[in-house]
Coordinates of C-alpha atoms in Angstrom, one line a residue:
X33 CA 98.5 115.4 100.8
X34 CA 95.3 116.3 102.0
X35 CA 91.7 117.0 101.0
X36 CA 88.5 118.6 100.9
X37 CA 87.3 115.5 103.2
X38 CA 90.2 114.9 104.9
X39 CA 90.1 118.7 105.9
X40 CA 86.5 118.8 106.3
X41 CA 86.7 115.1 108.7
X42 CA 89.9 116.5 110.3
X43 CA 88.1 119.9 111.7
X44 CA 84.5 117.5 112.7
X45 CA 86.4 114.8 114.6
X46 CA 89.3 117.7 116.2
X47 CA 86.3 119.9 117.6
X48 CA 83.8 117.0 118.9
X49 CA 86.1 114.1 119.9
X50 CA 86.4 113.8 123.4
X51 CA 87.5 110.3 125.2
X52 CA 85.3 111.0 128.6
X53 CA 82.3 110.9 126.3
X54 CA 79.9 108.2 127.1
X55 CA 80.4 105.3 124.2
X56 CA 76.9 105.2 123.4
X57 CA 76.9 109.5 123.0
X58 CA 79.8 109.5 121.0
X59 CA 78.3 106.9 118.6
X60 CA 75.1 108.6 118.4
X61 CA 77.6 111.8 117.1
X62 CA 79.3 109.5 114.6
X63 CA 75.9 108.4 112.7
X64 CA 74.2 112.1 112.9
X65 CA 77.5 113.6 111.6
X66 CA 77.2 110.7 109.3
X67 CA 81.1 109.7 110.0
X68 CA 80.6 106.6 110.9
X69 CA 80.7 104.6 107.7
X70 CA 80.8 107.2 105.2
X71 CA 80.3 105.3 101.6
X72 CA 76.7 104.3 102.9
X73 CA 73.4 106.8 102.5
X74 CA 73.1 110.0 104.0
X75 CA 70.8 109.4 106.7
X76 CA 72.0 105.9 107.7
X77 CA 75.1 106.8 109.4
X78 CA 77.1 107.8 106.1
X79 CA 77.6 110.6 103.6
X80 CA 77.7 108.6 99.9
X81 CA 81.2 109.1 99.2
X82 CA 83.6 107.6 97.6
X83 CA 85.6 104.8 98.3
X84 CA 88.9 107.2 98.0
X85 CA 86.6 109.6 99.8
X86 CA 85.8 107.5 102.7
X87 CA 89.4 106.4 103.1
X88 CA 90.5 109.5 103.9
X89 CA 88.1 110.6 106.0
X90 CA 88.8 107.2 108.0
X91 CA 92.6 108.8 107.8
X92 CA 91.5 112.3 109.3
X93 CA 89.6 109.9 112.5
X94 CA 93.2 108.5 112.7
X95 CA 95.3 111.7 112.7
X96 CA 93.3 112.8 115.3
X97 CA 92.7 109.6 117.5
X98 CA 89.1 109.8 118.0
X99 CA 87.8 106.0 118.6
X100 CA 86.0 104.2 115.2
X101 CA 82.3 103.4 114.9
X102 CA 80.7 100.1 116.2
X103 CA 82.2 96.8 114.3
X104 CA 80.5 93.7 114.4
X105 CA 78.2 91.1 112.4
X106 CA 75.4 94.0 112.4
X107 CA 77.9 96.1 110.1
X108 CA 79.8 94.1 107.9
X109 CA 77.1 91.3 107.0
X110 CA 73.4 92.9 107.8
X111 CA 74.2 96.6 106.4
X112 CA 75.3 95.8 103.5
X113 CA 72.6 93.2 103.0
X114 CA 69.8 95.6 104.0
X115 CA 71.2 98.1 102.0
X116 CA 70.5 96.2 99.3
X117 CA 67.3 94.4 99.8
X118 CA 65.6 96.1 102.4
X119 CA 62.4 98.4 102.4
X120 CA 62.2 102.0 103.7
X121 CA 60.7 100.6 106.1
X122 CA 62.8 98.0 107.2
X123 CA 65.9 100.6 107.0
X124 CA 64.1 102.7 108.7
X125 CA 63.6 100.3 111.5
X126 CA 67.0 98.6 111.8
X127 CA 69.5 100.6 110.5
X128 CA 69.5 103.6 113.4
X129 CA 70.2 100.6 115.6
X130 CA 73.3 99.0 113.5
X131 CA 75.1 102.4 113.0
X132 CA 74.7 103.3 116.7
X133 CA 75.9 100.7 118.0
X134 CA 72.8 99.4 120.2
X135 CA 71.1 96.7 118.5
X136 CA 74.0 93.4 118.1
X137 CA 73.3 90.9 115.4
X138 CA 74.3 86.8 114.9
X139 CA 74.0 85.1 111.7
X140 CA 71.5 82.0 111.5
X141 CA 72.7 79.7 108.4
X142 CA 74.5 77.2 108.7
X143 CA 73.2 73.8 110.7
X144 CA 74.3 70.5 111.9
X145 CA 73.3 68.9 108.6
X146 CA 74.1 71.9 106.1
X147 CA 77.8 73.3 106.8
X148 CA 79.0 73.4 103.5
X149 CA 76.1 72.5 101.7
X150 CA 73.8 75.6 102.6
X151 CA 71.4 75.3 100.5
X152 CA 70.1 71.8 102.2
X153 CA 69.3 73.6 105.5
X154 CA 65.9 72.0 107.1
X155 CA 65.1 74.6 109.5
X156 CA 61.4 75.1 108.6
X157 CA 59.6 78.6 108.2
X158 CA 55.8 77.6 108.1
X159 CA 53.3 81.3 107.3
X160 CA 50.5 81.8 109.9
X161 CA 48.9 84.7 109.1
X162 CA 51.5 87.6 108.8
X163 CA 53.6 86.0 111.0
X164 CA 56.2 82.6 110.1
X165 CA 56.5 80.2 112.6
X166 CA 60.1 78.8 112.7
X167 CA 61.4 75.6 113.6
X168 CA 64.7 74.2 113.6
X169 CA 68.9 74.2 114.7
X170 CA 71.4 76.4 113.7
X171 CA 75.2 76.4 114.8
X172 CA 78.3 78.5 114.8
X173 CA 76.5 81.6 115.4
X174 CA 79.1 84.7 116.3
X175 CA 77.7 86.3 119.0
X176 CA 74.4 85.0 119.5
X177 CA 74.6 84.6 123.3
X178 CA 74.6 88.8 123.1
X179 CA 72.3 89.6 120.1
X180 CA 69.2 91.1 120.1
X181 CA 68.0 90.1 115.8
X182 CA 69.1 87.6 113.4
X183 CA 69.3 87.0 110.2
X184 CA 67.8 83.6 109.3
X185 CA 67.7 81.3 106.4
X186 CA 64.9 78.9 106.4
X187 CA 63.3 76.3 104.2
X188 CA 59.8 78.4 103.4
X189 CA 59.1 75.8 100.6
X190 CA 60.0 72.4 100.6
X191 CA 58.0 71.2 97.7
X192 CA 60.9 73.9 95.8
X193 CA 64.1 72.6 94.6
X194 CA 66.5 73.0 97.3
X195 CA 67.9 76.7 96.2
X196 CA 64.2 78.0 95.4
X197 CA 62.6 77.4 98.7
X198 CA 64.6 79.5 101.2
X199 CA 63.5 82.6 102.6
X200 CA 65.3 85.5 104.2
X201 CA 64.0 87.2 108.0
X202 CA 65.5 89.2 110.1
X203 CA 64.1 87.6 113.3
X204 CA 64.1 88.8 117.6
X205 CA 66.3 86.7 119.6
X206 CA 64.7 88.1 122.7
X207 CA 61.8 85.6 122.6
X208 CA 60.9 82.6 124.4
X209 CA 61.0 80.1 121.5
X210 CA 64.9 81.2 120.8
X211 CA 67.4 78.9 123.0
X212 CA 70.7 79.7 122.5
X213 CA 73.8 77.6 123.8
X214 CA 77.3 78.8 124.1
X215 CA 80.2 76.8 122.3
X216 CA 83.8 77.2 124.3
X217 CA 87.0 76.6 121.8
X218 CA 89.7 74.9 122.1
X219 CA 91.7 78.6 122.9
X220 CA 89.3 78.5 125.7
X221 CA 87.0 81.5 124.2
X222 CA 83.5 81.8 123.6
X223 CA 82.6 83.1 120.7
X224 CA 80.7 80.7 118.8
X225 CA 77.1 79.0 119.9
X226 CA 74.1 76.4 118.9
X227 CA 71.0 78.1 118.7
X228 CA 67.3 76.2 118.9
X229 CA 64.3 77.3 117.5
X230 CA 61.0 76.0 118.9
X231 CA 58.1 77.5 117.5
X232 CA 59.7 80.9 117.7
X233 CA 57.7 83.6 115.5
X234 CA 59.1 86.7 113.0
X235 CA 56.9 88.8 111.5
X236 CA 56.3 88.6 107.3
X237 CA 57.0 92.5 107.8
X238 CA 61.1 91.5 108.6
X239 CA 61.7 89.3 105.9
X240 CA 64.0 90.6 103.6
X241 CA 62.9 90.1 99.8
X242 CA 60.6 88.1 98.4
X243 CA 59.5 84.7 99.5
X244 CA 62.1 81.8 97.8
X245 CA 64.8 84.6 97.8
X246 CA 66.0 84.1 100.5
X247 CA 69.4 82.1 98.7
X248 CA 70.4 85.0 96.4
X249 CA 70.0 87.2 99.6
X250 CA 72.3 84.5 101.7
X251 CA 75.1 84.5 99.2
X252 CA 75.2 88.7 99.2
X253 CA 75.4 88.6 102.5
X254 CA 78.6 85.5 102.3
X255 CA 79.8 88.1 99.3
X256 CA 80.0 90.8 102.5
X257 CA 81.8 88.6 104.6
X258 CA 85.5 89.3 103.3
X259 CA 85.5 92.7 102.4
X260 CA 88.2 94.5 104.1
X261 CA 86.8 98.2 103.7
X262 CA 84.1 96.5 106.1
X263 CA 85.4 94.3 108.5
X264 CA 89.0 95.3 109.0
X265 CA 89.0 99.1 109.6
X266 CA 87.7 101.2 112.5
X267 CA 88.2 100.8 116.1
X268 CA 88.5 96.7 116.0
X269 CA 85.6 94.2 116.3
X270 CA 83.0 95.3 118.7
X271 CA 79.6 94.0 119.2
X272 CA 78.3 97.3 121.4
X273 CA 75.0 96.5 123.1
X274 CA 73.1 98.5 125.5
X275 CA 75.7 99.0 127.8
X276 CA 77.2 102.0 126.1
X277 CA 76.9 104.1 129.2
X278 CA 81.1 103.8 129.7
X279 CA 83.3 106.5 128.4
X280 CA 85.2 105.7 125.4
X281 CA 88.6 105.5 126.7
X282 CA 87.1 103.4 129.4
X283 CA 85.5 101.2 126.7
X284 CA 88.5 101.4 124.6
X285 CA 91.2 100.4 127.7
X286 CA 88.6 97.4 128.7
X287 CA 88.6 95.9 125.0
X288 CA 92.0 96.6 124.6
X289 CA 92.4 93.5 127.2
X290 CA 92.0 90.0 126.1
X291 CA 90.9 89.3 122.7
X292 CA 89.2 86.3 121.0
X293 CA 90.4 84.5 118.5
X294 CA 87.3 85.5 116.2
X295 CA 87.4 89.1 117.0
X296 CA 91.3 89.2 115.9
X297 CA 90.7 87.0 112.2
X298 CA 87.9 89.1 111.2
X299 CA 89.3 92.8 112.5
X300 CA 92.6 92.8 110.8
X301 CA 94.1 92.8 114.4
X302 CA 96.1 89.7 113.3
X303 CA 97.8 92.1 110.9
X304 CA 99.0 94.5 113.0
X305 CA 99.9 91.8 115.7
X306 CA 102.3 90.2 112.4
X307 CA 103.2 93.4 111.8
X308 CA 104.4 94.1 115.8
X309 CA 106.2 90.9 115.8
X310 CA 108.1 91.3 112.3
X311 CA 109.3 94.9 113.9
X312 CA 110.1 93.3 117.4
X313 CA 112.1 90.2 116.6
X314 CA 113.2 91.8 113.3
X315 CA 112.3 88.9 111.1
X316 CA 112.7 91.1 108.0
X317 CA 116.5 90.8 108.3
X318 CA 115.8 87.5 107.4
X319 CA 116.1 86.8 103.2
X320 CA 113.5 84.2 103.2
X321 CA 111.5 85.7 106.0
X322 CA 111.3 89.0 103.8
X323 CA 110.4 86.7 100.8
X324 CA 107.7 85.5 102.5
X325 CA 106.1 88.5 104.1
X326 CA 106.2 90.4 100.1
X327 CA 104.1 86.8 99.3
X328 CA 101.4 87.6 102.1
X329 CA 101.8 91.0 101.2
X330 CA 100.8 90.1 97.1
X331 CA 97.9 87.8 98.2
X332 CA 96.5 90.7 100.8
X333 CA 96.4 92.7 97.5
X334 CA 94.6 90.1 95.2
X335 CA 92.5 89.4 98.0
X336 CA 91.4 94.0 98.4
X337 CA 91.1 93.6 94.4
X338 CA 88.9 90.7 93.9
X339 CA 86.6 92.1 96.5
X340 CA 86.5 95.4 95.1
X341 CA 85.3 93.4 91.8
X342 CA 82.8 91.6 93.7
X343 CA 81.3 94.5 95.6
X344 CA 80.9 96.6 92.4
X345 CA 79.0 93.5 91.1
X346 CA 76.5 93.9 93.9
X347 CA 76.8 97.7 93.8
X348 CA 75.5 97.4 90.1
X349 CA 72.8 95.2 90.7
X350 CA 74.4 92.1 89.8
X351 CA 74.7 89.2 92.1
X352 CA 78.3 87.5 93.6
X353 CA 80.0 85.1 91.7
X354 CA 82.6 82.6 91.9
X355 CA 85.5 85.2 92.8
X356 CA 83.7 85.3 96.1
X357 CA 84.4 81.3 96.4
X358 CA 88.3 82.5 95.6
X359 CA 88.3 85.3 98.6
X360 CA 86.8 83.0 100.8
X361 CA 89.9 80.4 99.6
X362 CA 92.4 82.8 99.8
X363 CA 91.2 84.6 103.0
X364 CA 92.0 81.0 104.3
X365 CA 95.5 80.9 103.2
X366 CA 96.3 84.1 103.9
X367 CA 95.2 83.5 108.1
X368 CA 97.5 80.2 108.1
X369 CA 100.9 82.5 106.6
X370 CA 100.2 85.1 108.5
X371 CA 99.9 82.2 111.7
X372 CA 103.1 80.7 110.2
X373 CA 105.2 83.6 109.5
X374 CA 104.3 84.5 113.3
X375 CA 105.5 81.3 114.7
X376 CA 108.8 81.4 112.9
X377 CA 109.6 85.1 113.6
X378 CA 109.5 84.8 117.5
X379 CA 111.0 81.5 117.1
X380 CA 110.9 79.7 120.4
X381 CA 109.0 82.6 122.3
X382 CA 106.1 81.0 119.7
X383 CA 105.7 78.0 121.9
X384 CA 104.6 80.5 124.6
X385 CA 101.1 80.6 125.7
X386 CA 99.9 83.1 128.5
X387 CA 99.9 87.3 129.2
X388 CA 104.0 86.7 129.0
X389 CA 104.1 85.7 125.5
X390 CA 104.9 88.5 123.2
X391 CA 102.0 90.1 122.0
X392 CA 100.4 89.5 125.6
X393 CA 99.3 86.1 124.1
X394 CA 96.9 87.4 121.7
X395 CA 98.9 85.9 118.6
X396 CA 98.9 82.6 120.1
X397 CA 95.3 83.0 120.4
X398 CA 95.2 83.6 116.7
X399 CA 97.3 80.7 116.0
X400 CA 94.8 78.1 117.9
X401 CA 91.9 79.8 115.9
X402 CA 93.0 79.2 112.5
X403 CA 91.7 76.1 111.2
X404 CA 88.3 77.5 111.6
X405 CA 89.0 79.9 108.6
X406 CA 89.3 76.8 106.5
X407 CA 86.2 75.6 107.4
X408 CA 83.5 78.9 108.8
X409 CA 81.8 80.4 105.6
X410 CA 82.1 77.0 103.5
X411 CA 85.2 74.5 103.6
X412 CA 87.9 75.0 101.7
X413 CA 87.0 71.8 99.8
X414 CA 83.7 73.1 98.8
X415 CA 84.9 76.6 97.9
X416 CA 87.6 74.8 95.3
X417 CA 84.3 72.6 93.7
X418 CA 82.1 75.9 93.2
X419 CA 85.7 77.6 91.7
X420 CA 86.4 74.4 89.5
X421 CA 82.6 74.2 88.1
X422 CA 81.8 77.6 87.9
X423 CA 85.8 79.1 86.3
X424 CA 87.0 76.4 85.1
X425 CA 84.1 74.6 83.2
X426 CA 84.7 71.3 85.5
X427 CA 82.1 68.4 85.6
X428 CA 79.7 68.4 88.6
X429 CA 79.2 65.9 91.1
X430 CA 77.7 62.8 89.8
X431 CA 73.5 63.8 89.9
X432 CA 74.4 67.6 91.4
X433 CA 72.4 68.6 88.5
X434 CA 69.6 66.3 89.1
X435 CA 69.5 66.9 92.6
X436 CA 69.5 71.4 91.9
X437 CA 65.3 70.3 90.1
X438 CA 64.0 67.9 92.5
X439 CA 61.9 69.1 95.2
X440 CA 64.0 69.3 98.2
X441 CA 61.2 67.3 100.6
X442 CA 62.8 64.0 97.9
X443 CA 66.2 64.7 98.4
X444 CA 68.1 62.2 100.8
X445 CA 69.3 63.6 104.0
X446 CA 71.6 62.6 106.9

């Protein structure tokens, strides 16, 4: 049943979508219209509806087949985040960017020495005059090789206790001091890199909250990284760039090609590849196949839920909590039965890699990329700690609680 915005989206997208438009044009239309994400701010590429609002106005840009807004790091992870931390200013500055698609963004956390363990990153952030001089290694950075900002964690204090010493920026990768190093899977892709900092500079004017903040910041923006509303809706995961000069459908046909193993885990497009396979080798027929797909079903539910908890958290001013430790657990679980169930519904044809395998290869892809979603965003290990100490009332670690007071600059480090 439709309404008022489904009607009112319907009418917008039926009179101004047009695939021959030039990507970067029809974008630009998106934002202004503000259709491209429309639960954010009016004036930042959204209208402040509703959830149930925005769903159906992402149901009229379906019924009509116009092509999605930009999807990428910039608008699942650093929206959200500057939404809720950032300055007029600094919305003002990097938000036209994000919603139109020109300005890509990688994620500077995690290091050689602080996968899991965040909160003992070393890269240092050292003030001289109103700019921070930043020093340091980061690794597994989506996308880096193609972005133009950052967002960075680095150790501002060290004389703080590990958690208290970490400040947020928002930092240009298009500097000399910035050297960034592609990482090529095992599927062959690149989508992953090691980035170097060497006395590369931000300005005090882009870091996001207050100095020491910069932790509480982090883990809004980890609380972002899950939510399906965000990250699996829309026209896939895109980076966009400055080469939005194509026309859509040119844009739309090129992307439609090859896809990486990252893009298809966090853009729902191993869904509908499960989804394609179920249909084409009817594995539904099958008792315990069906069982199984109404068990991935339940968990995608639980999974929509909990983040809908979480987000209303943040939404209300709180901050994430432990259930974001249990979507990052389940998320997990839920990539390696949707791999599984795969697998077992084309049967042989699963052992297939190559543009002749069903689903031109791309589910294989999927398949090789996996493991990573027990390990990117915090292992699975460390996720089930933070859920048995925080939920459950568990012990700690043996001198955990010692360690959380003591000047980080003390603390022993590999």
């Amino acid at each position: 049943m439709a309404t008022a915005v489904f009607d009112e989206a319907f009418q917008w997208y039926s009179e101004q979508w047009a695939p021959h438009l030039p990507l970067g044009e029809w974008w630009d239309r998106l934002a202004t219209a503000g259709w491209s994400f429309p639960k954010w701010p009016e004036g930042y590429g959204g209208r402040g509806l509703s959830t149930g609002d925005a769903r159906e106005a992402e149901r009229a840009r379906v019924a009509v087949g116009a092509y999605g807004p930009p999807r990428g790091l910039a608008t699942f992870l650093v929206a959200p985040t500057l939404m809720t931390y950032g300055t007029p200013e600094q919305l003002d500055r990097f938000m036209p960017g994000i919603v139109r698609g020109t300005d890509v963004w990688c994620q500077l956390f995690s290091e050689p020495g602080a996968g899991s363990d965040l909160a003992g990153l070393a890269t240092g952030a050292v003030l001289d005059g109103d700019e921070w001089i930043i020093n340091g290694q980061k690794v597994w950075n989506s996308g880096a090789q193609h972005a133009k900002f950052g967002i960075l964690m680095a150790r501002s204090d060290p004389e703080q206790p590990k958690h208290k010493g970490i400040s947020y920026f928002m930092i240009d990768m298009d500097q000399p001091g910035v050297d960034v190093r592609p990482l090529r899977e095992m599927t062959g892709d690149i989508a992953f890199n090691e980035v170097f900092l060497s006395d590369a500079r931000v300005s005090d004017a882009n870091r996001l909250g207050g100095q020491g903040e910069g932790w509480q910041i982090g883990m809004t923006t980890l609380s972002h990284e899950r939510d399906p509303d965000n990250a699996g809706s829309g026209s896939g995961f895109v980076f966009g760039g400055s080469n939005l000069g194509g026309t859509v459908g040119d844009y739309a046909s090129a992307v439609g090609g090859h896809v990486d193993g990252f893009t298809l885990a966090m853009s729902g497009g191993a869904n509908r590849l499960l989804d394609s396979l179920v249909h084409e080798f009817n594995a539904a027929a099958h008792p315990v196949r069906r069982q199984q797909l109404m068990q991935l079903y339940t968990l995608r539910k639980v999974a929509r839920w909990s983040t809908e908890r979480s987000m209303a958290t943040v939404k209300a001013g709180g901050q994430p909590g432990p259930e974001v430790s249990t979507l990052k657990v389940i998320g997990a679980e839920i990539s390696r039965r949707t791999r599984d169930l795969g697998l077992a519904a084309m049967g042989p044809s699963g052992m297939l890699w190559g543009d002749d395998a069903p689903t031109g290869g791309q589910f294989q892809t999927y398949c090789m990329f996996t493991p990573a979603m027990s390990i990117a965003g915090g292992s699975d290990e460390i996720n089930r700690n933070i859920i048995g100490e925080r939920v459950l009332g568990l012990p700690r670690e043996p001198g955990e609680a010692e360690q959380r007071s003591q000047p980080w600059s003390t603390l022993p480090r590999n």
